[in-house]
XYZ file of C-alpha atoms in Angstrom:
710
model
C -0.005 0.001 -0.006
C 1.270 3.466 -0.961
C 2.286 5.534 2.049
C 0.540 8.885 2.186
C 2.621 11.976 2.700
C 1.501 14.914 4.856
C 0.973 16.896 1.713
C -1.583 14.416 0.483
C -3.903 14.830 3.556
C -7.172 16.672 3.104
C -7.036 20.226 4.552
C -9.091 20.731 7.770
C -11.173 23.875 8.132
C -9.729 26.164 10.875
C -13.164 27.321 11.970
C -14.037 23.804 13.257
C -10.952 23.625 15.550
C -11.573 27.133 16.857
C -15.164 26.272 17.733
C -14.079 23.241 19.750
C -11.522 25.266 21.655
C -14.104 27.959 22.445
C -16.619 25.365 23.639
C -14.014 23.673 25.832
C -12.993 27.004 27.343
C -16.598 27.873 28.080
C -17.130 24.515 29.829
C -14.024 25.033 31.965
C -15.136 28.515 33.018
C -18.627 27.168 33.803
C -17.158 24.307 35.849
C -14.977 26.711 37.826
C -17.958 28.947 38.530
C -20.150 26.064 39.655
C -17.359 24.672 41.819
C -16.734 28.063 43.371
C -20.407 28.632 44.106
C -20.712 25.099 45.556
C -17.636 25.493 47.751
C -18.864 28.840 48.943
C -22.244 27.412 49.850
C -20.652 24.345 51.457
C -18.227 26.454 53.461
C -21.049 28.668 54.658
C -23.104 25.632 55.671
C -20.196 23.982 57.440
C -20.501 26.437 60.325
C -16.789 26.918 60.859
C -15.938 29.059 63.837
C -13.863 32.227 64.122
C -12.822 31.294 67.664
C -13.061 27.544 68.137
C -11.756 27.491 71.691
C -14.804 29.264 73.160
C -17.712 27.957 71.112
C -19.384 24.923 72.689
C -22.911 23.689 72.101
C -25.263 24.396 75.033
C -25.905 21.160 76.980
C -29.285 19.437 77.300
C -30.168 16.362 79.366
C -31.113 13.090 77.697
C -34.212 11.169 78.755
C -34.743 7.407 78.971
C -38.281 6.000 78.737
C -39.795 2.588 79.414
C -41.843 0.502 76.991
C -44.967 2.521 77.879
C -43.347 5.903 77.227
C -42.868 6.823 80.880
C -39.612 8.526 81.790
C -37.428 6.385 84.055
C -34.128 8.336 83.998
C -32.737 11.775 83.219
C -29.137 11.569 82.020
C -26.916 14.589 82.352
C -23.286 15.305 83.072
C -22.302 16.398 86.524
C -19.109 17.646 84.935
C -15.968 17.130 86.923
C -13.440 19.042 84.845
C -10.207 20.826 85.762
C -8.217 21.950 82.722
C -4.430 21.647 82.849
C -1.630 22.864 80.620
C 0.064 20.402 78.298
C 3.298 20.869 80.241
C 1.605 19.275 83.271
C 0.644 16.167 81.325
C 3.290 13.406 81.521
C 4.957 12.488 78.252
C 3.860 8.866 78.803
C 0.235 9.961 78.862
C 0.627 12.144 75.749
C 2.408 9.322 73.938
C -0.146 6.733 75.050
C -3.007 8.729 73.519
C -1.123 9.367 70.298
C -0.132 5.699 70.007
C -3.607 4.291 70.534
C -5.755 7.027 68.970
C -3.716 8.633 66.175
C -0.139 7.495 65.652
C 0.410 9.950 62.750
C -0.859 12.928 64.780
C 2.346 14.907 64.381
C 2.537 14.256 60.607
C -0.953 14.877 59.184
C -2.811 18.144 58.628
C -5.896 17.269 60.654
C -7.191 14.363 58.584
C -5.250 11.203 57.849
C -6.017 9.439 54.544
C -3.997 6.438 55.669
C -6.034 6.073 58.828
C -9.285 6.402 56.904
C -8.137 3.752 54.420
C -7.089 1.460 57.266
C -10.473 1.831 58.990
C -12.359 1.207 55.721
C -10.313 -1.921 55.074
C -10.940 -3.166 58.616
C -14.693 -2.625 58.218
C -14.781 -4.426 54.873
C -12.588 -7.323 55.967
C -14.227 -7.656 59.377
C -10.914 -7.175 61.166
C -10.245 -4.998 64.166
C -7.577 -2.335 64.449
C -5.981 -0.788 67.516
C -6.385 2.748 66.170
C -9.511 4.370 64.714
C -9.945 6.191 61.416
C -10.587 9.619 62.982
C -7.622 11.745 64.008
C -7.282 13.365 67.421
C -8.083 16.674 65.717
C -11.259 15.269 64.202
C -12.320 13.796 67.555
C -11.788 17.198 69.188
C -13.853 18.870 66.457
C -16.680 16.339 66.841
C -16.775 16.235 70.648
C -16.450 19.977 71.239
C -18.385 21.591 68.409
C -20.700 19.150 66.652
C -23.587 16.795 67.259
C -23.065 13.057 66.964
C -25.324 12.670 63.913
C -24.007 9.981 61.618
C -24.612 11.968 58.459
C -22.440 12.947 55.525
C -22.944 16.642 56.298
C -21.736 16.191 59.887
C -18.685 14.254 58.672
C -17.846 17.011 56.189
C -18.264 19.591 58.932
C -15.875 17.582 61.078
C -13.261 17.609 58.311
C -13.588 21.375 57.766
C -13.331 22.080 61.501
C -10.332 19.750 61.849
C -8.559 21.636 59.063
C -9.439 24.949 60.681
C -8.159 23.742 64.066
C -4.862 22.773 62.485
C -4.550 26.255 60.921
C -5.305 28.088 64.169
C -3.433 25.996 66.714
C -0.170 24.111 67.095
C -0.121 20.360 67.589
C 0.608 20.772 71.287
C -2.293 23.188 71.689
C -4.637 20.767 69.926
C -3.461 17.888 72.123
C -4.009 20.038 75.208
C -7.560 20.909 74.138
C -8.244 17.247 73.412
C -6.886 15.926 76.711
C -8.986 18.457 78.633
C -12.118 17.629 76.591
C -12.220 13.824 76.499
C -14.651 11.862 78.717
C -13.235 9.172 81.048
C -16.370 7.905 82.786
C -17.567 8.458 86.375
C -18.382 12.076 85.441
C -14.695 12.874 84.814
C -13.881 15.118 81.851
C -10.230 15.695 81.060
C -7.071 13.978 82.260
C -6.788 15.873 85.554
C -10.296 14.944 86.720
C -9.698 11.346 85.571
C -6.418 11.117 87.498
C -8.166 12.308 90.647
C -11.236 10.121 90.113
C -9.404 6.822 89.598
C -6.040 7.241 91.288
C -6.488 10.104 93.732
C -3.505 12.050 92.402
C -2.683 14.908 90.053
C -2.087 14.118 86.405
C 1.616 15.062 86.583
C 2.144 12.315 89.189
C 0.852 9.437 87.058
C 3.236 6.575 86.245
C 3.352 4.573 82.985
C 0.951 1.941 84.317
C -1.680 4.545 85.217
C -1.109 6.517 81.993
C -1.734 3.418 79.869
C -4.924 2.601 81.750
C -6.294 6.136 81.396
C -5.497 6.218 77.672
C -7.580 3.069 77.202
C -10.715 4.465 78.854
C -12.201 6.807 76.205
C -12.904 3.924 73.800
C -15.693 2.809 76.182
C -15.502 4.637 79.533
C -17.983 2.528 81.486
C -16.909 -0.867 80.130
C -13.169 -0.292 80.544
C -13.534 1.518 83.859
C -11.261 -0.221 86.398
C -13.864 0.410 89.096
C -16.480 -1.443 87.058
C -14.508 -4.099 85.219
C -10.856 -4.479 86.196
C -10.262 -7.425 83.865
C -11.458 -5.471 80.839
C -9.442 -2.424 81.982
C -6.253 -4.496 82.240
C -6.824 -6.029 78.801
C -7.331 -2.574 77.279
C -4.227 -1.309 79.097
C -2.237 -4.082 77.423
C -3.448 -2.911 73.981
C -2.261 0.626 74.749
C 1.148 -0.608 75.915
C 1.550 -2.729 72.778
C 0.833 0.333 70.645
C 3.340 2.435 72.597
C 5.988 -0.223 72.079
C 5.086 -0.571 68.411
C 5.733 3.097 67.736
C 8.866 3.307 69.853
C 7.584 5.279 72.847
C 8.582 2.500 75.265
C 10.558 -0.710 74.943
C 9.013 -4.158 74.608
C 10.377 -5.113 78.046
C 8.772 -2.009 79.603
C 5.468 -2.941 78.004
C 5.685 -6.533 79.207
C 6.562 -5.513 82.771
C 3.842 -2.867 82.975
C 1.156 -5.262 81.678
C 1.633 -7.364 84.794
C 1.596 -4.425 87.194
C -1.423 -3.867 89.423
C -3.021 -0.452 89.842
C -4.087 1.127 93.110
C -7.483 2.774 92.837
C -9.150 5.205 95.155
C -12.433 4.021 96.585
C -15.259 5.258 94.330
C -17.835 7.593 95.711
C -20.940 5.829 97.062
C -23.484 5.125 94.364
C -26.368 7.571 94.442
C -29.622 6.242 95.752
C -30.992 4.897 92.522
C -34.048 4.892 91.011
C -35.253 1.513 89.826
C -33.691 -0.314 86.914
C -30.270 1.184 87.664
C -28.331 -1.609 85.933
C -30.556 -1.427 82.876
C -30.229 2.364 82.705
C -26.428 2.048 82.936
C -26.495 -0.642 80.229
C -28.547 1.536 77.858
C -26.436 4.577 78.643
C -23.233 2.735 77.787
C -24.671 1.428 74.515
C -25.657 4.958 73.550
C -22.209 6.308 74.497
C -20.564 3.626 72.381
C -22.776 4.533 69.435
C -23.120 8.321 69.665
C -20.416 9.463 72.090
C -20.533 10.670 75.698
C -21.329 14.267 74.807
C -24.353 13.217 72.770
C -25.784 11.301 75.725
C -24.942 13.795 78.462
C -25.358 17.088 76.625
C -27.441 16.786 73.474
C -30.890 15.945 74.790
C -31.461 12.503 73.265
C -34.814 10.819 73.824
C -34.193 7.095 74.283
C -37.218 4.760 74.227
C -36.416 1.365 75.691
C -37.989 -2.082 76.073
C -38.063 -2.224 79.869
C -41.398 -3.075 81.489
C -41.334 -1.395 84.898
C -43.916 -3.765 86.393
C -41.703 -6.707 85.482
C -38.641 -4.776 86.644
C -40.182 -4.254 90.075
C -40.985 -7.986 90.206
C -37.380 -8.806 89.299
C -35.922 -6.505 91.956
C -38.309 -7.902 94.562
C -37.399 -11.496 93.648
C -33.689 -10.775 93.958
C -34.116 -9.817 97.599
C -34.152 -13.599 98.164
C -30.355 -13.665 97.677
C -28.665 -15.160 100.724
C -26.268 -12.983 102.719
C -22.760 -14.367 102.932
C -19.582 -12.511 103.713
C -18.350 -9.094 102.568
C -15.464 -9.174 100.095
C -12.330 -7.010 99.994
C -14.206 -4.370 97.977
C -16.874 -4.046 100.629
C -19.510 -5.811 98.520
C -21.953 -8.282 99.996
C -21.568 -11.774 98.517
C -22.927 -13.751 96.813
C -24.135 -11.559 93.974
C -26.790 -12.417 91.449
C -28.331 -11.454 88.128
C -31.751 -11.772 86.499
C -32.725 -11.108 82.900
C -36.198 -11.433 81.334
C -36.836 -11.291 77.584
C -39.824 -11.519 75.283
C -38.686 -14.413 73.026
C -40.785 -13.255 70.060
C -39.199 -9.840 69.545
C -36.093 -9.989 71.746
C -37.234 -7.121 73.996
C -35.456 -7.065 77.352
C -38.308 -6.667 79.835
C -36.347 -6.718 83.114
C -32.699 -6.684 84.169
C -30.955 -6.882 87.525
C -27.163 -6.978 87.522
C -26.390 -7.304 91.226
C -27.411 -6.079 94.639
C -27.492 -2.449 93.467
C -24.465 -1.278 95.424
C -22.030 -1.081 92.525
C -21.971 -0.516 88.751
C -20.697 -3.897 87.602
C -23.597 -5.309 85.629
C -23.305 -9.056 86.057
C -26.263 -9.637 83.732
C -24.308 -8.356 80.738
C -20.639 -8.429 81.762
C -20.037 -11.468 83.995
C -18.937 -14.502 81.980
C -19.616 -17.462 84.257
C -19.632 -21.229 83.806
C -23.163 -22.390 82.876
C -22.818 -25.929 84.224
C -25.757 -28.133 83.356
C -27.699 -25.144 82.015
C -25.631 -25.786 78.851
C -27.076 -29.298 78.350
C -30.177 -28.176 76.362
C -27.838 -27.261 73.498
C -26.610 -30.860 73.476
C -30.205 -32.089 73.565
C -31.183 -29.691 70.759
C -28.339 -30.993 68.608
C -29.473 -34.550 69.317
C -33.108 -33.819 68.398
C -31.939 -32.197 65.173
C -30.034 -35.414 64.395
C -32.830 -37.982 64.601
C -32.972 -38.477 68.355
C -36.341 -38.299 70.091
C -37.204 -37.724 73.764
C -37.656 -41.517 74.000
C -34.258 -42.463 72.574
C -32.512 -44.738 75.062
C -28.968 -44.139 76.341
C -27.040 -46.416 78.686
C -26.090 -44.534 81.838
C -23.005 -46.623 82.602
C -19.354 -45.882 83.313
C -17.291 -44.356 80.522
C -13.769 -43.058 80.134
C -12.392 -40.507 77.716
C -8.625 -40.376 78.008
C -7.977 -39.803 81.715
C -11.429 -38.330 82.308
C -14.237 -40.399 83.843
C -17.386 -38.259 84.009
C -19.684 -38.943 86.946
C -23.311 -38.221 87.765
C -24.189 -36.027 90.723
C -24.876 -38.914 93.095
C -21.937 -41.013 91.825
C -24.301 -43.779 90.707
C -25.474 -45.059 87.330
C -29.052 -45.740 86.224
C -28.662 -48.183 83.358
C -30.815 -47.630 80.291
C -32.628 -44.280 80.448
C -34.486 -42.132 77.947
C -33.267 -38.768 76.682
C -36.254 -37.229 78.446
C -35.130 -38.713 81.768
C -31.560 -37.491 81.156
C -32.892 -33.953 80.852
C -35.247 -34.181 83.812
C -32.611 -35.524 86.204
C -29.658 -33.689 84.618
C -27.523 -36.814 84.164
C -23.948 -36.079 83.180
C -22.681 -39.348 81.750
C -25.439 -39.904 79.148
C -25.099 -36.254 78.085
C -21.382 -36.770 77.439
C -22.137 -39.941 75.476
C -24.586 -38.052 73.277
C -22.054 -35.295 72.621
C -19.356 -37.849 71.873
C -21.588 -39.552 69.307
C -22.664 -36.286 67.661
C -19.324 -34.509 67.900
C -19.040 -31.575 70.289
C -18.994 -29.069 67.431
C -22.679 -29.658 66.782
C -23.872 -28.425 70.206
C -21.369 -25.560 69.967
C -22.769 -24.616 66.555
C -26.367 -24.512 67.749
C -25.404 -22.519 70.852
C -23.564 -20.008 68.656
C -26.574 -19.664 66.369
C -28.666 -18.947 69.459
C -26.415 -16.070 70.460
C -23.638 -17.524 72.634
C -20.554 -15.630 71.484
C -17.920 -16.497 74.104
C -16.678 -19.865 72.835
C -12.919 -20.348 72.445
C -12.400 -22.609 69.453
C -8.632 -22.355 68.892
C -5.473 -22.457 70.977
C -4.164 -24.833 73.650
C -7.210 -24.239 75.880
C -10.446 -24.290 73.929
C -14.034 -25.492 74.095
C -13.823 -28.210 71.452
C -13.836 -31.045 73.993
C -16.491 -33.108 75.731
C -16.346 -31.174 79.022
C -18.221 -28.439 77.132
C -21.262 -30.749 77.049
C -21.498 -30.268 80.837
C -20.970 -26.515 80.672
C -17.245 -26.538 81.467
C -16.336 -23.658 79.145
C -13.026 -21.851 78.756
C -14.509 -18.410 79.420
C -18.155 -18.831 80.360
C -21.358 -17.110 79.293
C -23.278 -14.041 80.432
C -26.810 -14.331 81.885
C -28.081 -12.112 79.042
C -26.732 -14.386 76.306
C -27.828 -17.617 77.976
C -31.323 -16.312 78.622
C -31.589 -15.042 75.038
C -30.493 -18.441 73.744
C -33.264 -20.208 75.700
C -35.681 -17.835 74.033
C -35.065 -19.853 70.852
C -36.800 -22.861 72.412
C -39.787 -20.760 73.440
C -40.000 -19.175 69.972
C -40.366 -22.443 68.032
C -36.710 -22.674 67.084
C -36.271 -19.056 65.920
C -33.686 -16.948 67.731
C -34.277 -13.197 68.031
C -31.315 -11.070 69.134
C -31.926 -9.183 72.391
C -33.097 -5.566 72.044
C -33.041 -2.888 74.721
C -33.657 0.320 72.700
C -36.750 0.706 70.526
C -36.132 4.217 69.209
C -33.766 7.194 69.654
C -34.654 10.821 68.835
C -32.410 13.865 68.871
C -33.318 17.110 70.633
C -35.274 18.242 67.563
C -37.351 15.069 67.322
C -35.413 13.581 64.417
C -35.319 9.747 64.524
C -31.707 8.620 64.843
C -32.467 4.903 65.003
C -35.420 2.528 65.063
C -35.096 -1.073 66.268
C -35.630 -3.839 63.735
C -35.670 -7.357 65.197
C -32.868 -9.571 63.910
C -33.919 -13.180 63.827
C -32.892 -16.485 62.306
C -34.245 -20.032 62.339
C -31.877 -22.312 64.234
C -33.718 -25.574 64.954
C -36.956 -26.981 63.588
C -40.275 -26.267 65.226
C -40.574 -29.990 65.972
C -37.220 -30.117 67.749
C -38.108 -27.004 69.751
C -41.427 -28.564 70.789
C -39.782 -31.844 71.808
C -37.092 -30.057 73.805
C -39.698 -27.893 75.506
C -41.623 -31.034 76.461
C -38.454 -32.463 78.009
C -37.686 -29.264 79.908
C -41.264 -29.104 81.201
C -40.471 -32.360 82.941
C -37.536 -30.688 84.700
C -40.000 -28.414 86.503
C -42.764 -30.980 86.961
C -40.727 -33.877 88.373
C -37.021 -33.250 87.845
C -34.311 -31.075 89.349
C -36.317 -27.854 89.048
C -39.541 -28.584 90.950
C -39.036 -25.487 93.148
C -39.615 -23.409 90.001
C -43.129 -24.752 89.450
C -45.396 -21.715 88.893
C -48.629 -23.637 88.354
C -48.820 -22.999 84.630
C -47.057 -24.501 81.572
C -43.360 -23.701 81.884
C -40.071 -25.285 80.893
C -36.578 -24.761 82.248
C -33.214 -26.137 83.247
C -31.077 -26.019 86.363
C -27.329 -25.418 86.238
C -24.701 -26.022 88.906
C -20.934 -25.946 88.452
C -18.270 -28.039 90.148
C -17.524 -26.972 93.737
C -20.750 -24.920 93.641
C -19.207 -21.747 92.244
C -22.260 -20.928 90.077
C -25.951 -21.761 90.323
C -28.472 -21.125 87.529
C -32.078 -21.526 86.649
C -33.203 -20.529 83.146
C -36.780 -21.142 82.088
C -39.641 -19.929 79.978
C -43.361 -19.855 79.305
C -44.761 -19.381 75.773
C -44.300 -15.579 76.044
C -41.489 -14.873 78.525
C -38.031 -16.307 79.148
C -36.035 -15.490 82.274
C -32.623 -16.498 83.604
C -31.303 -16.307 87.182
C -27.636 -16.647 88.144
C -26.080 -16.642 91.619
C -22.352 -16.627 92.358
C -19.605 -14.754 94.181
C -17.531 -12.169 92.350
C -14.363 -13.818 93.653
C -15.581 -17.233 92.465
C -15.742 -18.827 95.889
C -18.095 -21.688 96.705
C -21.798 -21.133 97.371
C -21.684 -23.829 100.024
C -23.757 -26.501 98.326
C -26.298 -24.273 96.560
C -27.520 -25.872 93.340
C -29.543 -24.360 90.523
C -32.631 -26.188 91.768
C -32.551 -24.328 95.083
C -32.345 -20.519 95.461
C -32.131 -19.699 91.702
C -35.283 -21.735 91.087
C -37.017 -20.035 94.022
C -36.065 -16.569 92.705
C -37.197 -17.525 89.202
C -40.564 -18.690 90.541
C -41.027 -15.517 92.580
C -40.277 -13.322 89.563
C -42.370 -15.233 87.031
C -45.346 -15.468 89.365
C -45.502 -11.662 89.723
C -44.436 -10.834 86.159
C -47.174 -13.027 84.661
C -49.868 -12.291 87.258
C -52.072 -10.510 84.713
C -51.152 -12.743 81.753
C -53.514 -15.673 81.065
C -51.829 -19.068 81.218
C -51.537 -20.927 77.955
C -49.992 -24.131 76.670
C -46.949 -24.473 74.474
C -47.780 -25.350 70.915
C -45.718 -26.774 68.102
C -45.270 -29.739 65.873
C -45.035 -33.115 67.570
C -45.224 -35.409 64.550
C -43.178 -38.618 65.000
C -39.865 -38.893 63.140
C -40.017 -41.709 60.620
C -36.286 -42.425 60.968
C -35.973 -41.725 64.692
C -33.199 -43.279 66.749
C -34.386 -45.807 69.288
C -31.118 -46.178 71.171
C -27.502 -45.084 71.254
C -25.082 -47.800 70.112
C -22.350 -49.308 72.281
C -19.830 -49.727 69.502
C -18.061 -46.444 68.825
C -17.464 -47.459 65.194
C -21.081 -48.248 64.446
C -23.604 -45.781 63.091
C -26.650 -44.631 65.020
C -29.614 -46.879 64.385
C -32.228 -45.570 61.994
C -35.384 -46.678 63.849
C -37.297 -49.208 65.843
C -37.529 -51.588 62.858
C -33.842 -52.395 62.976
C -34.011 -53.013 66.702
C -36.879 -55.487 66.303
C -34.826 -57.324 63.687
C -32.165 -58.043 66.321
C -29.558 -55.519 65.176
C -28.958 -54.134 68.681
C -25.352 -54.470 69.789
C -25.486 -56.026 73.241
C -21.963 -55.149 74.337
C -21.424 -52.901 77.306
C -18.670 -50.393 76.619
C -17.496 -46.964 77.553
C -19.988 -45.372 75.212
C -22.563 -48.111 75.377
C -26.351 -48.253 75.569
C -28.562 -51.294 75.060
C -32.273 -51.563 74.631
C -34.745 -49.672 72.504
C -38.317 -48.482 72.453
C -40.446 -51.514 73.126
C -37.590 -54.044 73.138
C -36.226 -53.660 76.668
C -37.579 -51.813 79.635
C -35.927 -48.655 80.842
C -34.110 -48.550 84.174
C -35.979 -48.434 87.446
C -34.900 -44.824 87.745
C -36.607 -44.051 84.473
C -39.741 -45.887 85.540
C -39.862 -44.006 88.828
C -39.500 -40.731 86.971
C -42.506 -41.612 84.896
C -44.350 -42.037 88.150
C -43.480 -38.559 89.240
C -40.804 -39.304 91.858
C -38.084 -36.662 92.208
C -34.463 -37.679 91.775
C -31.524 -36.160 93.692
C -30.503 -32.559 93.130
C -29.179 -31.632 89.715
C -25.597 -32.545 88.981
C -22.784 -30.054 88.986
C -20.864 -29.941 85.716
C -17.274 -31.106 85.947
C -14.831 -28.557 84.521
C -12.133 -31.100 83.722
C -11.084 -30.882 80.104
C -11.987 -34.103 78.347
C -9.621 -34.932 75.473
C -11.466 -35.361 72.220
C -10.554 -35.367 68.569
C -11.694 -32.025 67.234
C -14.179 -32.420 64.369
C -14.444 -29.970 61.525
C -15.816 -26.535 62.462
C -19.607 -26.603 62.533
C -19.722 -30.343 63.078
C -20.953 -30.818 59.534
C -23.874 -28.438 60.038
C -24.291 -25.936 57.250
C -24.016 -22.294 58.373
C -26.593 -21.423 55.734
C -29.344 -23.256 57.569
């Protein structure tokens, strides 16, 4: 092909090129004008301040209401604030805040794109980060000058104000403003008030240990408060020290040594004579602080509508007066302590909450992770019922050994062949372990997780993937709120609804900031829930929980831990589930108290009053027989579970007696005398304490073969 020369190209009219250039220029000018007008409008609407140091929003109290719209608390800040100069603040405290809140504080211009990117990545990936996405300057702008609205406009305002702060003030001046502004809990604003409140000394006298603990408080002042939750405060202190070591403010050896150091606290001021529902009010207040910030709660006039039913709350507080009086601990608190939580299982509404004797702020209903003991067994039973067991499936209550562990029943005797129903009623340990061994412990753990139990430890040298978990011997434990919520699944036909304490939040202008939407998921079938409820009704009618009998259809389970450190009763009617826990804060023995004693008595007292005006009704649900139900649990560990009574009648029962053995089936052999006596209504000995010994067991695959998409 002949190559064309430039001379051979067709001439282009100049007027066409000029027109394009004119049009492009016009568009650029128009874009600049629009951008300028927009920026001017935006800047005007951003409400930047000529003198940021003296312009603070006027405070307004927040109000908390019960489920009927009646005010139950007025939340406002009794501000304890004493500003100090930055020169008075120890370098360790300055460095601790920079390390944990904004490690690039001295390098950025008020906003940190790296920090924002890191926070976005953490949110997307589901990971956690030690530092947040907002800079110290942004936090100062938000806390001092803005509302806590989670809107794009407010975020843009925050950015503009942060940039303006950086123009007007030096880094040291900004840090000084921030350290005098931040909320530390207990009414303390600023580092000087915090130092006095927690340690009884001036800020300049704080050591590294105290500095690290203070720097960890603003993330969640009530939760990490050492006067409320020393364990959480120490864990948060360790995070701060790790950050300080990471960025070179202290050495790794200094961090390690300080992590182990104890702190000496001043005795907190006596708790004000509270109004009712003090633990619930504190719980709601902390949730709101975590979501909207302390200033929003204490100064911005929020209207918080909650789920609490004050009639039920009064019944709960009255029932908890049945706590026995033991000794007084080193903190001056009467022991044992207790907790009670009541929830509507259909919508998750928390109707009543008591977190202790009312003389402190440690809410044991939501913060105390305690061993559940036999109160965990219904999760094993639920897993069994979901895997072809029935209440009449027969298990051999005979000696077994798993490694060096030989589980025992409460009375150190064995009952021979018993039904699953009888195992639940009399809280037998050995058959429960045999069921879990056959299913694989991951199945009960899976169902418990789906019902809201979040404290399992599944990895590491000490974890819950062993057979001791079947008896409630957990690595960490479970809170009364989570365990009670989980039992709500059984009352709600197998559907778990996450607990809810706040129905609606309005700002001072009446704008809705949030509206509760129940979060629910189906966990077990309606048939399994109905069968389990039938079994747990027997616990109250003729089992270990007869003291909880309220004269109407109710189901429940006792729980007692080894050496009587914890005692539980968790139970439900068709419309209300309640859990009671009793134990000492220092984990000492309750002196023989089991879940079937005082916890059951307290539960009965509460439910009787709480349901006084509610008509009694029966549980309903599917009770259709399972065509492939298991008649008995095999002896041979290598054999499969039998598919039904037909195989048993054909002589396929393995008659050996082994560590995991059970002989007999429905209609083929009679149950043990103990089972027969239970059918006649005789009460067996008190419910068995769970044994915390760790039973060695081969860890199955996560989920135990149960699909998470159920």
